[in-house]
Amino acid sequence: GIFEQLGLVSMAYGHWRAGRHRVPAAAELFFRRPPFRGSFALGAGLAEGLRALRAFRFSAADVAYLRSVLPSTTDDAFFEYLATLDASEVTVTAIPEGSVIFPRVPFLQVKGPLLVVQLLETTLLCLVSYASLVATNAARFRLLAGPDTKLMEMGLRRAQGPDGALSASKYSYIGGFDSTSNILAGKLYGIPVRGTIAHSFVMSFRCLEEVQPRLPPRAGGDPVDLAGLAVSWLQRVCELLQTPPSKANQGELAAFVSYAVTFPCDFQGLLDTYCVRRSGLPNFCAVALALHQLGYQAIGVRLDSGDLAQQSKEIREVFRACGAHFQVPWFGTIPIAVSNDISEQSLEEFRREGSEIDMIGIGTNLVTCPLQPSLGCVYKLVEVNGSPCLKLTEDEEKMTIPGMKAIYRLYDAAGHPFMDLMALEEEPSPSAGQELGIRVLGRLEETTKVIPSTVEPLHRTYFRDGQVCEPLPSLPEVRTHAQVSLSLLSPAHRQLHEPQSYPVRPALPTSHSHAPGSATGFGGLSKATMDLLPDPSCPHSQVAVTERLHRLFLELRQGSH
């Protein structure tokens, strides 16, 4: 309850003093522009939002603190009322978590008493906005990497605090990442946890005398001197690679041997602490071949600097050469992982240049979302006491679409969604194969006719009577749903740069007739006003304004001064 902004509590007191606190109201949570200059976002944070609703209440300590920050003239009865509040009269409908969502389409719709609906704004925005942003960012990395490359989230040390780090791990997984380096996220959410050694481990060793090198063969038997085997293999590897063994750093070899003795079934090497070609690579191959002699198999290498794509190809050539020369077939397929401030541009370069990269670790550019640090979600009233609400503003993009709405996703014959259709909640549902008249927002006297092959209602009721009323999917199920949802997009909408705008349009009212000049069309607006709402697919479009709407705007603006 106290996870709240003071302004909203002050507003709640205003509603209470006016006797309007129990008036039925409805609000919608949506974003205005697609993030990262794409066309879509992934909706995330729904499950956390529903849990917050179930727990919503003000404790005695919360109420006591609010007494200390609100004006001393605040009526005691208001605080007594706050202590009784919960979300038992709230109903939430939403698009399933992990779905592709588009600008101005409500991800959540919240109905209930006006005071409670408004108090839920901050919590829901906080839990949904960053979750959806980082899930979308992760999805973009997944689309660039392709389905086969493994992606590991490793932003724990770069995230905005521990809460941001946990959220980043969780919602990156929904967006398509395979694993995280965050152990706590693995414990809390069941996300696969992965990790490699750091340069500091390699740098901490100076010579082979610092390690305990004896390791028993995998099949059993007396322990063997792994360091001695590695030194022997290093000579052979350097001869094959035509590089002097003296150039291989002995501390690095000792670090690899120590790690191999500790984790013989999970040995992996970090190759770029010193020189990849002359030291890291031959040292790794020597230890990996020594392990193979004892029945073990190395699981990979990592690069953290330099031209990662080019180095990966050179390393793959060496692995294949060693595999063929020493008759170790699996050696040529040792996975190659890379890190080092990986960005979308990095992945585009890997694709353009070609690479042998099997796994990519991404931290800063994933969890901090530097290309767009906020999704810009908003939470707006659309109906109070049965009357639609419209926000008029000098910024046309911030005008809202009034009234409680049903949202339908229309699919073409190829199975791609081509439009999200907004209709009044009480209107009949559109059907597959039915010709629909669509009003294009922001364009006067323009009507589009469409015939969808499939129609999907997007909203489900998830919360009613104080409880979650729809079974919530597991995190892996949400992740799978997200990948399916992304795969259904047409290439024109899925592409990350200069995608085709996805239309989101309100239905042309056909089930009601109104007298000329009446103001009871879509959402209680006249047809002329409805035409003048901003087109969300063209956020920079200029909007012509009728004389009637212009007069209304002037009256509202003058009344605010």
Coordinates of C-alpha atoms in Angstrom, one line a residue:
G1 CA 0.0 0.0 0.0
I2 CA 2.7 2.5 0.9
F3 CA 4.7 1.7 -2.3
E4 CA 3.0 4.8 -3.7
Q5 CA 3.5 8.4 -4.8
L6 CA 2.4 11.1 -2.4
G7 CA 0.4 12.9 -5.1
L8 CA -1.9 9.9 -5.6
V9 CA -2.6 9.6 -1.9
S10 CA -3.5 13.3 -1.9
M11 CA -5.8 12.7 -4.8
A12 CA -7.3 9.8 -3.0
Y13 CA -8.1 12.1 -0.1
G14 CA -9.7 14.5 -2.5
H15 CA -12.0 11.8 -3.8
W16 CA -12.8 10.7 -0.3
R17 CA -13.6 14.2 0.9
A18 CA -15.9 14.7 -2.2
G19 CA -17.7 11.4 -1.5
R20 CA -16.5 10.0 -4.8
H21 CA -14.1 7.4 -3.6
R22 CA -16.5 4.5 -4.3
V23 CA -17.6 5.7 -7.7
P24 CA -16.9 2.9 -10.3
A25 CA -14.0 3.7 -12.6
A26 CA -11.8 2.1 -15.2
A27 CA -8.2 2.8 -16.2
E28 CA -5.9 1.4 -18.9
L29 CA -2.1 0.8 -18.9
F30 CA -0.4 1.2 -22.3
F31 CA 2.6 2.8 -24.0
R32 CA 2.5 5.5 -26.7
R33 CA 5.5 4.7 -28.9
P34 CA 7.2 1.4 -29.7
P35 CA 10.6 1.1 -28.0
F36 CA 14.0 1.1 -29.7
R37 CA 12.4 2.5 -32.9
G38 CA 10.9 -0.8 -33.6
S39 CA 7.2 -1.7 -34.1
F40 CA 6.4 -3.8 -31.0
A41 CA 7.0 -4.6 -27.4
L42 CA 6.7 -7.7 -25.3
G43 CA 4.2 -7.4 -22.5
A44 CA 5.8 -8.5 -19.2
G45 CA 5.4 -8.0 -15.4
L46 CA 1.7 -9.1 -15.3
A47 CA 2.3 -11.9 -12.8
E48 CA 4.1 -9.5 -10.5
G49 CA 1.4 -6.9 -10.8
L50 CA -1.3 -9.5 -10.0
R51 CA 0.6 -10.5 -6.9
A52 CA 0.9 -6.9 -5.8
L53 CA -2.9 -6.5 -6.2
R54 CA -3.6 -9.6 -4.1
A55 CA -1.4 -8.1 -1.3
F56 CA -2.6 -4.5 -1.6
R57 CA -3.5 -3.0 1.7
F58 CA -2.2 -0.3 4.2
S59 CA -0.7 -1.7 7.4
A60 CA -1.0 0.2 10.7
A61 CA 2.6 1.3 10.2
D62 CA 1.8 2.5 6.7
V63 CA -1.1 4.6 7.9
A64 CA 0.9 6.0 10.7
Y65 CA 3.6 7.2 8.3
L66 CA 1.0 8.7 6.0
R67 CA -0.3 10.7 8.9
S68 CA 3.2 12.2 9.3
V69 CA 3.5 13.3 5.6
L70 CA 0.0 14.4 4.8
P71 CA -1.2 17.8 6.0
S72 CA -2.2 18.0 9.7
T73 CA -5.7 19.1 8.6
T74 CA -6.3 15.7 7.0
D75 CA -9.4 14.1 8.5
D76 CA -8.7 11.2 10.9
A77 CA -11.6 9.2 9.3
F78 CA -9.6 9.2 6.0
F79 CA -6.8 7.3 7.6
E80 CA -9.3 4.9 9.2
Y81 CA -10.7 4.3 5.8
L82 CA -7.3 3.6 4.3
A83 CA -6.7 0.9 6.8
T84 CA -9.8 -0.9 5.4
L85 CA -8.7 -0.8 1.8
D86 CA -7.9 -3.8 -0.4
A87 CA -8.4 -4.9 -4.0
S88 CA -11.4 -7.1 -3.4
E89 CA -13.6 -5.0 -5.6
V90 CA -11.0 -4.7 -8.4
T91 CA -11.2 -6.5 -11.7
V92 CA -8.2 -6.7 -14.1
T93 CA -8.2 -7.9 -17.7
A94 CA -5.0 -8.1 -19.6
I95 CA -3.2 -9.5 -22.6
P96 CA -1.3 -12.7 -21.6
E97 CA 2.2 -12.1 -20.4
G98 CA 4.8 -12.6 -23.1
S99 CA 2.5 -11.4 -25.9
V100 CA 3.6 -9.0 -28.5
I101 CA 1.9 -5.7 -27.8
F102 CA 1.6 -2.4 -29.7
P103 CA 1.4 1.3 -29.0
R104 CA -1.9 2.5 -27.4
V105 CA -3.2 -1.1 -27.0
P106 CA -4.1 -1.5 -23.3
F107 CA -1.9 -4.2 -21.8
L108 CA -4.0 -4.0 -18.6
Q109 CA -7.5 -2.7 -17.9
V110 CA -8.4 -2.0 -14.3
K111 CA -11.9 -1.6 -13.0
G112 CA -13.0 -0.9 -9.4
P113 CA -13.8 2.0 -7.0
L114 CA -12.2 5.2 -8.2
L115 CA -10.0 5.7 -5.2
V116 CA -8.5 2.2 -5.4
V117 CA -8.1 2.3 -9.2
Q118 CA -6.1 5.5 -8.9
L119 CA -3.9 4.2 -6.0
L120 CA -2.9 1.2 -8.1
E121 CA -1.3 3.3 -10.8
T122 CA 2.2 3.6 -9.5
T123 CA 2.6 0.0 -8.5
L124 CA 1.4 -1.3 -11.8
L125 CA 3.4 1.1 -13.8
C126 CA 6.6 0.2 -11.8
L127 CA 6.1 -3.5 -12.2
V128 CA 5.2 -3.5 -15.8
S129 CA 7.2 -0.8 -17.5
Y130 CA 10.8 -2.0 -16.9
A131 CA 9.8 -5.6 -17.2
S132 CA 8.3 -5.0 -20.7
L133 CA 11.2 -2.9 -21.7
V134 CA 14.0 -5.3 -20.8
A135 CA 11.9 -8.3 -22.2
T136 CA 11.6 -6.4 -25.5
N137 CA 15.3 -5.6 -25.5
A138 CA 16.1 -9.2 -24.9
A139 CA 13.8 -10.2 -27.7
R140 CA 15.6 -7.9 -30.1
F141 CA 18.9 -9.5 -29.2
R142 CA 17.3 -12.9 -29.7
L143 CA 16.0 -12.0 -33.2
L144 CA 19.5 -10.7 -34.2
A145 CA 21.3 -13.7 -32.8
G146 CA 19.0 -16.2 -34.4
P147 CA 17.4 -19.3 -32.8
D148 CA 20.6 -21.4 -32.4
T149 CA 23.1 -19.1 -30.7
K150 CA 22.9 -19.4 -26.9
L151 CA 22.4 -16.1 -25.1
M152 CA 23.5 -15.5 -21.5
E153 CA 22.4 -12.5 -19.4
M154 CA 25.4 -11.3 -17.3
G155 CA 24.4 -7.8 -16.2
L156 CA 24.3 -8.3 -12.5
R157 CA 27.2 -5.9 -11.9
R158 CA 25.9 -3.3 -14.4
A159 CA 22.2 -3.2 -13.5
Q160 CA 20.5 -0.4 -11.6
G161 CA 20.7 -1.9 -8.2
P162 CA 19.7 -5.4 -6.9
D163 CA 16.0 -5.1 -7.8
G164 CA 16.9 -4.0 -11.3
A165 CA 19.4 -6.9 -11.6
L166 CA 16.8 -9.5 -10.6
S167 CA 14.2 -8.1 -12.9
A168 CA 16.7 -8.0 -15.8
S169 CA 17.5 -11.6 -15.3
K170 CA 13.9 -12.7 -15.1
Y171 CA 12.6 -10.7 -18.0
S172 CA 15.6 -11.3 -20.2
Y173 CA 14.7 -15.0 -19.9
I174 CA 11.2 -14.3 -21.0
G175 CA 12.5 -12.3 -24.0
G176 CA 14.5 -15.3 -25.2
F177 CA 17.8 -15.5 -23.3
D178 CA 18.9 -19.0 -22.3
S179 CA 20.6 -18.5 -19.0
T180 CA 21.8 -16.0 -16.4
S181 CA 25.0 -15.5 -14.4
N182 CA 22.8 -14.3 -11.5
I183 CA 22.6 -17.1 -8.9
L184 CA 19.8 -15.6 -6.9
A185 CA 17.7 -15.3 -10.1
G186 CA 18.3 -19.0 -10.7
K187 CA 17.2 -19.8 -7.2
L188 CA 14.1 -17.6 -7.2
Y189 CA 12.9 -18.1 -10.7
G190 CA 14.4 -21.4 -11.9
I191 CA 16.4 -19.8 -14.7
P192 CA 19.4 -21.9 -15.8
V193 CA 22.6 -20.5 -14.3
R194 CA 25.9 -20.3 -16.2
G195 CA 29.3 -18.8 -15.6
T196 CA 32.9 -18.8 -16.6
I197 CA 36.2 -17.8 -15.0
A198 CA 37.4 -14.2 -14.9
H199 CA 40.7 -12.8 -15.9
S200 CA 41.5 -12.3 -12.2
F201 CA 41.6 -16.1 -11.7
V202 CA 44.1 -16.5 -14.5
M203 CA 46.2 -13.6 -13.3
S204 CA 46.4 -14.9 -9.8
F205 CA 48.7 -17.8 -10.9
R206 CA 52.4 -17.5 -11.7
C207 CA 53.7 -21.1 -12.2
L208 CA 52.7 -24.7 -12.2
E209 CA 54.3 -25.2 -8.8
E210 CA 51.3 -23.3 -7.3
V211 CA 48.7 -26.0 -8.3
Q212 CA 47.8 -29.4 -7.0
P213 CA 47.8 -31.1 -10.3
R214 CA 46.8 -34.7 -9.7
L215 CA 43.5 -36.0 -11.2
P216 CA 42.2 -39.6 -11.4
P217 CA 41.1 -40.8 -14.8
R218 CA 37.3 -40.6 -15.4
A219 CA 37.1 -44.4 -15.6
G220 CA 38.9 -44.8 -12.3
G221 CA 42.4 -45.6 -11.2
D222 CA 45.3 -43.8 -9.6
P223 CA 45.5 -40.0 -9.9
V224 CA 47.7 -38.7 -12.7
D225 CA 49.9 -35.6 -12.9
L226 CA 47.7 -33.4 -15.1
A227 CA 50.2 -30.6 -15.2
G228 CA 52.9 -32.9 -16.6
L229 CA 50.4 -34.2 -19.2
A230 CA 49.5 -30.6 -20.2
V231 CA 53.2 -29.6 -20.6
S232 CA 53.7 -32.6 -22.9
W233 CA 50.6 -31.7 -24.9
L234 CA 51.7 -28.1 -25.1
Q235 CA 54.8 -29.0 -27.0
R236 CA 52.8 -31.0 -29.5
V237 CA 50.1 -28.3 -29.9
C238 CA 52.7 -25.5 -30.4
E239 CA 54.5 -27.7 -33.0
L240 CA 51.2 -28.0 -34.9
L241 CA 50.4 -24.3 -34.6
Q242 CA 54.0 -23.3 -35.4
T243 CA 54.3 -21.1 -32.3
P244 CA 57.1 -21.3 -29.7
P245 CA 56.1 -23.0 -26.4
S246 CA 58.1 -20.3 -24.6
K247 CA 55.5 -17.7 -25.6
A248 CA 52.7 -19.5 -23.7
N249 CA 52.3 -17.9 -20.3
Q250 CA 53.1 -20.4 -17.5
G251 CA 50.8 -18.7 -15.0
E252 CA 47.9 -19.0 -17.5
L253 CA 48.7 -22.7 -18.0
A254 CA 48.7 -23.2 -14.2
A255 CA 45.3 -21.5 -13.9
F256 CA 43.9 -23.8 -16.6
V257 CA 45.3 -26.9 -15.0
S258 CA 44.0 -25.8 -11.6
Y259 CA 40.5 -25.2 -13.0
A260 CA 40.6 -28.5 -14.9
V261 CA 41.5 -30.4 -11.8
T262 CA 38.7 -28.7 -9.9
F263 CA 36.1 -29.1 -12.7
P264 CA 37.3 -31.9 -15.0
C265 CA 33.8 -32.4 -16.5
D266 CA 33.2 -28.6 -16.9
F267 CA 36.5 -27.3 -18.0
Q268 CA 36.4 -24.0 -19.9
G269 CA 39.1 -21.5 -20.7
L270 CA 39.2 -17.7 -20.9
L271 CA 41.7 -17.2 -23.7
D272 CA 42.5 -13.5 -23.8
T273 CA 44.2 -12.6 -20.5
Y274 CA 47.5 -12.4 -22.4
C275 CA 47.8 -13.3 -26.1
V276 CA 45.1 -15.5 -27.6
R277 CA 47.1 -17.0 -30.5
R278 CA 50.4 -17.5 -28.7
S279 CA 49.3 -18.3 -25.2
G280 CA 45.6 -18.7 -24.3
L281 CA 44.7 -20.9 -27.2
P282 CA 47.7 -23.3 -27.1
N283 CA 47.4 -23.5 -23.2
F284 CA 43.7 -24.3 -23.5
C285 CA 44.3 -27.0 -26.2
A286 CA 47.1 -28.6 -24.1
V287 CA 44.9 -28.9 -21.0
A288 CA 41.8 -30.0 -22.9
L289 CA 43.8 -32.7 -24.7
A290 CA 45.4 -33.8 -21.4
L291 CA 41.9 -34.1 -19.9
H292 CA 40.7 -36.0 -23.0
Q293 CA 43.6 -38.5 -22.4
L294 CA 42.0 -39.1 -19.0
G295 CA 38.5 -39.5 -20.4
Y296 CA 37.1 -36.0 -19.9
Q297 CA 35.8 -33.5 -22.4
A298 CA 36.2 -29.7 -22.2
I299 CA 33.0 -27.7 -22.6
G300 CA 34.1 -24.4 -24.1
V301 CA 36.2 -21.2 -24.3
R302 CA 35.4 -17.5 -23.9
L303 CA 36.8 -14.4 -25.6
D304 CA 36.4 -11.0 -23.9
S305 CA 38.3 -8.6 -26.2
G306 CA 39.4 -7.9 -29.7
D307 CA 37.7 -8.7 -33.0
L308 CA 35.4 -11.4 -31.7
A309 CA 34.0 -12.6 -35.0
Q310 CA 37.4 -13.0 -36.6
Q311 CA 39.0 -14.6 -33.6
S312 CA 36.2 -17.1 -33.3
K313 CA 36.9 -18.2 -36.9
E314 CA 40.6 -18.5 -36.2
I315 CA 40.0 -20.5 -33.0
R316 CA 37.6 -22.8 -34.8
E317 CA 40.2 -23.5 -37.4
V318 CA 42.7 -24.4 -34.6
F319 CA 40.2 -26.7 -32.9
R320 CA 39.4 -28.5 -36.1
A321 CA 43.1 -28.9 -36.9
C322 CA 43.8 -30.3 -33.4
G323 CA 40.8 -32.6 -33.7
A324 CA 42.0 -34.0 -37.0
H325 CA 45.7 -34.1 -36.2
F326 CA 45.2 -35.8 -32.8
Q327 CA 42.2 -37.8 -33.8
V328 CA 39.8 -36.3 -31.3
P329 CA 36.6 -35.8 -33.3
W330 CA 34.7 -33.6 -30.7
F331 CA 37.5 -31.1 -30.5
G332 CA 36.4 -29.2 -33.6
T333 CA 33.0 -28.5 -32.1
I334 CA 34.1 -27.0 -28.8
P335 CA 31.7 -24.2 -28.1
I336 CA 33.0 -20.6 -28.4
A337 CA 31.5 -17.9 -26.2
V338 CA 32.1 -14.2 -26.4
S339 CA 31.5 -11.2 -24.2
N340 CA 32.8 -7.6 -24.1
D341 CA 30.1 -4.9 -24.1
I342 CA 28.0 -6.7 -26.7
S343 CA 25.3 -4.5 -28.4
E344 CA 22.8 -4.9 -31.2
Q345 CA 25.5 -3.5 -33.5
S346 CA 27.9 -6.2 -32.4
L347 CA 25.4 -8.9 -33.3
E348 CA 24.8 -7.3 -36.7
E349 CA 28.5 -7.3 -37.3
F350 CA 28.8 -11.0 -36.3
R351 CA 26.1 -11.8 -38.8
R352 CA 27.6 -9.6 -41.6
E353 CA 31.1 -10.9 -41.2
G354 CA 30.2 -14.5 -40.3
S355 CA 31.5 -16.1 -37.1
E356 CA 31.9 -19.4 -35.3
I357 CA 30.3 -18.0 -32.1
D358 CA 28.1 -20.4 -30.2
M359 CA 27.3 -18.4 -27.1
I360 CA 27.1 -14.7 -26.4
G361 CA 27.2 -13.1 -22.9
I362 CA 25.4 -9.7 -22.8
G363 CA 25.3 -7.4 -19.8
T364 CA 25.3 -3.6 -19.9
N365 CA 23.5 -3.1 -23.2
L366 CA 20.8 -5.6 -22.1
V367 CA 20.0 -4.7 -18.6
T368 CA 20.4 -0.9 -18.7
C369 CA 18.6 -0.6 -22.1
P370 CA 20.8 2.4 -23.1
L371 CA 19.0 2.9 -26.5
Q372 CA 15.8 3.7 -24.5
P373 CA 15.9 3.7 -20.7
S374 CA 12.2 3.8 -20.3
L375 CA 9.2 2.3 -22.1
G376 CA 7.1 5.3 -21.2
C377 CA 4.0 3.4 -20.0
V378 CA 1.1 5.4 -18.9
Y379 CA -2.0 4.6 -16.8
K380 CA -5.1 6.7 -17.8
L381 CA -8.7 6.9 -16.7
V382 CA -11.0 6.0 -19.5
E383 CA -14.3 5.8 -17.7
V384 CA -15.8 7.2 -14.4
N385 CA -19.3 6.4 -13.1
G386 CA -20.2 5.0 -16.5
S387 CA -19.2 8.0 -18.5
P388 CA -16.2 7.9 -20.9
C389 CA -13.2 10.1 -20.1
L390 CA -11.1 11.9 -22.6
K391 CA -7.8 13.7 -21.9
L392 CA -7.4 16.8 -24.1
T393 CA -4.0 18.3 -24.2
E394 CA -1.9 20.6 -26.4
D395 CA 0.3 17.6 -27.2
E396 CA -1.9 15.6 -29.6
E397 CA 0.0 12.4 -28.9
K398 CA -1.2 12.5 -25.3
M399 CA -4.8 12.5 -26.1
T400 CA -6.5 9.3 -24.8
I401 CA -9.0 7.0 -26.4
P402 CA -12.1 7.0 -24.1
G403 CA -14.3 4.3 -22.9
M404 CA -13.9 0.6 -21.9
K405 CA -12.8 -1.3 -24.9
A406 CA -12.5 -4.8 -26.2
I407 CA -9.3 -5.5 -28.2
Y408 CA -9.2 -7.9 -31.1
R409 CA -6.1 -9.0 -33.1
L410 CA -6.8 -9.6 -36.8
Y411 CA -4.8 -12.1 -38.7
D412 CA -4.4 -12.5 -42.5
A413 CA -4.5 -15.7 -44.5
A414 CA -0.8 -16.3 -43.8
G415 CA -1.3 -16.3 -40.1
H416 CA 0.3 -12.9 -39.5
P417 CA -1.4 -10.3 -37.3
F418 CA -2.1 -7.2 -39.4
M419 CA -4.2 -5.0 -37.1
D420 CA -5.3 -4.6 -33.5
L421 CA -8.9 -3.5 -33.5
M422 CA -10.4 -1.4 -30.6
A423 CA -14.2 -1.7 -30.1
L424 CA -16.5 -0.6 -27.4
E425 CA -16.8 -3.3 -24.7
E426 CA -20.5 -3.8 -25.5
E427 CA -20.2 -4.1 -29.2
P428 CA -20.6 -7.5 -30.9
S429 CA -17.3 -9.3 -31.4
P430 CA -16.0 -9.3 -35.0
S431 CA -15.8 -12.7 -36.8
A432 CA -13.4 -14.3 -39.1
G433 CA -14.4 -13.7 -42.7
Q434 CA -16.6 -10.7 -41.8
E435 CA -16.0 -7.5 -43.6
L436 CA -15.2 -4.8 -41.0
G437 CA -15.3 -1.0 -41.4
I438 CA -12.3 0.5 -39.8
R439 CA -11.9 4.2 -39.0
V440 CA -8.4 5.4 -39.3
L441 CA -7.5 7.8 -36.5
G442 CA -6.2 11.2 -37.4
R443 CA -7.5 11.1 -41.0
L444 CA -10.8 12.8 -41.9
E445 CA -13.4 10.8 -43.7
E446 CA -11.2 7.8 -44.4
T447 CA -12.7 4.3 -43.8
T448 CA -10.8 1.0 -44.4
K449 CA -12.5 -2.3 -45.2
V450 CA -10.8 -5.4 -44.0
I451 CA -11.7 -9.1 -43.9
P452 CA -9.6 -11.0 -41.3
S453 CA -9.0 -14.7 -41.7
T454 CA -8.8 -15.1 -37.9
V455 CA -9.9 -12.9 -35.0
E456 CA -8.4 -13.3 -31.6
P457 CA -9.8 -11.5 -28.5
L458 CA -6.7 -10.3 -26.7
H459 CA -7.9 -9.6 -23.1
R460 CA -8.5 -12.2 -20.4
T461 CA -9.8 -11.6 -16.9
Y462 CA -7.0 -12.4 -14.5
F463 CA -8.1 -10.8 -11.3
R464 CA -11.5 -10.6 -9.6
D465 CA -12.8 -10.5 -6.0
G466 CA -9.4 -10.0 -4.6
Q467 CA -7.9 -13.1 -6.2
V468 CA -6.1 -14.2 -9.3
C469 CA -8.8 -16.0 -11.2
E470 CA -6.8 -17.3 -14.3
P471 CA -4.1 -19.9 -13.9
L472 CA -0.7 -18.2 -14.4
P473 CA 1.8 -19.9 -16.7
S474 CA 5.3 -20.8 -15.5
L475 CA 8.2 -18.7 -16.5
P476 CA 9.3 -21.2 -19.2
E477 CA 5.8 -21.2 -20.5
V478 CA 5.7 -17.4 -20.8
R479 CA 9.1 -17.6 -22.5
T480 CA 7.8 -20.1 -25.1
H481 CA 4.7 -18.0 -25.6
A482 CA 6.8 -14.9 -26.3
Q483 CA 8.8 -16.7 -28.9
V484 CA 5.7 -18.0 -30.6
S485 CA 4.1 -14.5 -30.5
L486 CA 7.2 -13.0 -32.1
S487 CA 7.4 -15.7 -34.8
L488 CA 3.8 -14.9 -35.9
L489 CA 4.7 -11.3 -36.8
S490 CA 5.2 -10.6 -40.5
P491 CA 8.8 -9.8 -41.4
A492 CA 7.8 -6.2 -42.1
H493 CA 6.7 -5.8 -38.5
R494 CA 9.4 -8.0 -37.0
Q495 CA 12.4 -6.2 -38.5
L496 CA 14.3 -4.1 -36.0
H497 CA 15.2 -1.2 -38.2
E498 CA 12.6 0.9 -40.0
P499 CA 9.8 -1.6 -39.6
Q500 CA 6.4 -1.1 -41.1
S501 CA 4.1 0.6 -38.6
Y502 CA 1.5 -1.8 -37.1
P503 CA -2.0 -0.3 -37.3
V504 CA -4.0 0.0 -34.1
R505 CA -7.4 1.3 -34.9
P506 CA -10.8 1.8 -33.3
A507 CA -13.8 0.1 -34.9
L508 CA -16.2 2.3 -36.9
P509 CA -19.4 2.2 -34.9
T510 CA -22.1 0.4 -36.8
S511 CA -24.5 -0.8 -34.1
H512 CA -25.8 2.6 -33.0
S513 CA -27.5 5.4 -34.7
H514 CA -27.3 9.0 -33.4
A515 CA -28.8 12.2 -34.2
P516 CA -26.6 14.7 -36.2
G517 CA -24.3 16.6 -33.8
S518 CA -24.8 14.2 -31.0
A519 CA -21.7 13.3 -28.9
T520 CA -22.4 9.6 -28.3
G521 CA -20.4 7.8 -30.9
F522 CA -17.3 5.8 -30.1
G523 CA -16.5 6.2 -26.4
G524 CA -19.1 9.0 -26.1
L525 CA -17.4 11.2 -28.8
S526 CA -18.9 12.6 -31.9
K527 CA -17.8 11.0 -35.2
A528 CA -15.9 14.3 -36.0
T529 CA -14.0 14.2 -32.7
M530 CA -13.3 10.5 -33.2
D531 CA -11.7 11.3 -36.6
L532 CA -9.4 13.8 -35.0
L533 CA -7.7 11.6 -32.4
P534 CA -4.0 11.1 -33.2
D535 CA -3.0 8.2 -35.4
P536 CA -0.8 6.0 -33.1
S537 CA 1.0 4.5 -36.1
C538 CA 2.0 8.0 -37.2
P539 CA 3.0 9.7 -33.9
H540 CA 4.3 12.8 -35.7
S541 CA 1.3 13.3 -37.9
Q542 CA -0.4 16.7 -37.9
V543 CA -4.0 16.5 -36.8
A544 CA -6.7 18.7 -38.3
V545 CA -9.2 20.0 -35.7
T546 CA -12.9 20.7 -36.3
E547 CA -14.3 24.0 -35.2
R548 CA -16.3 22.3 -32.5
L549 CA -13.2 20.5 -31.1
H550 CA -11.2 23.6 -31.4
R551 CA -13.8 25.6 -29.3
L552 CA -13.8 22.8 -26.7
F553 CA -10.0 22.8 -26.5
L554 CA -10.0 26.6 -26.1
E555 CA -12.6 26.4 -23.3
L556 CA -10.6 23.8 -21.4
R557 CA -7.4 25.6 -21.8
Q558 CA -8.9 28.9 -20.7
G559 CA -10.5 27.2 -17.7
S560 CA -7.2 25.8 -16.6
H561 CA -5.6 29.3 -16.2

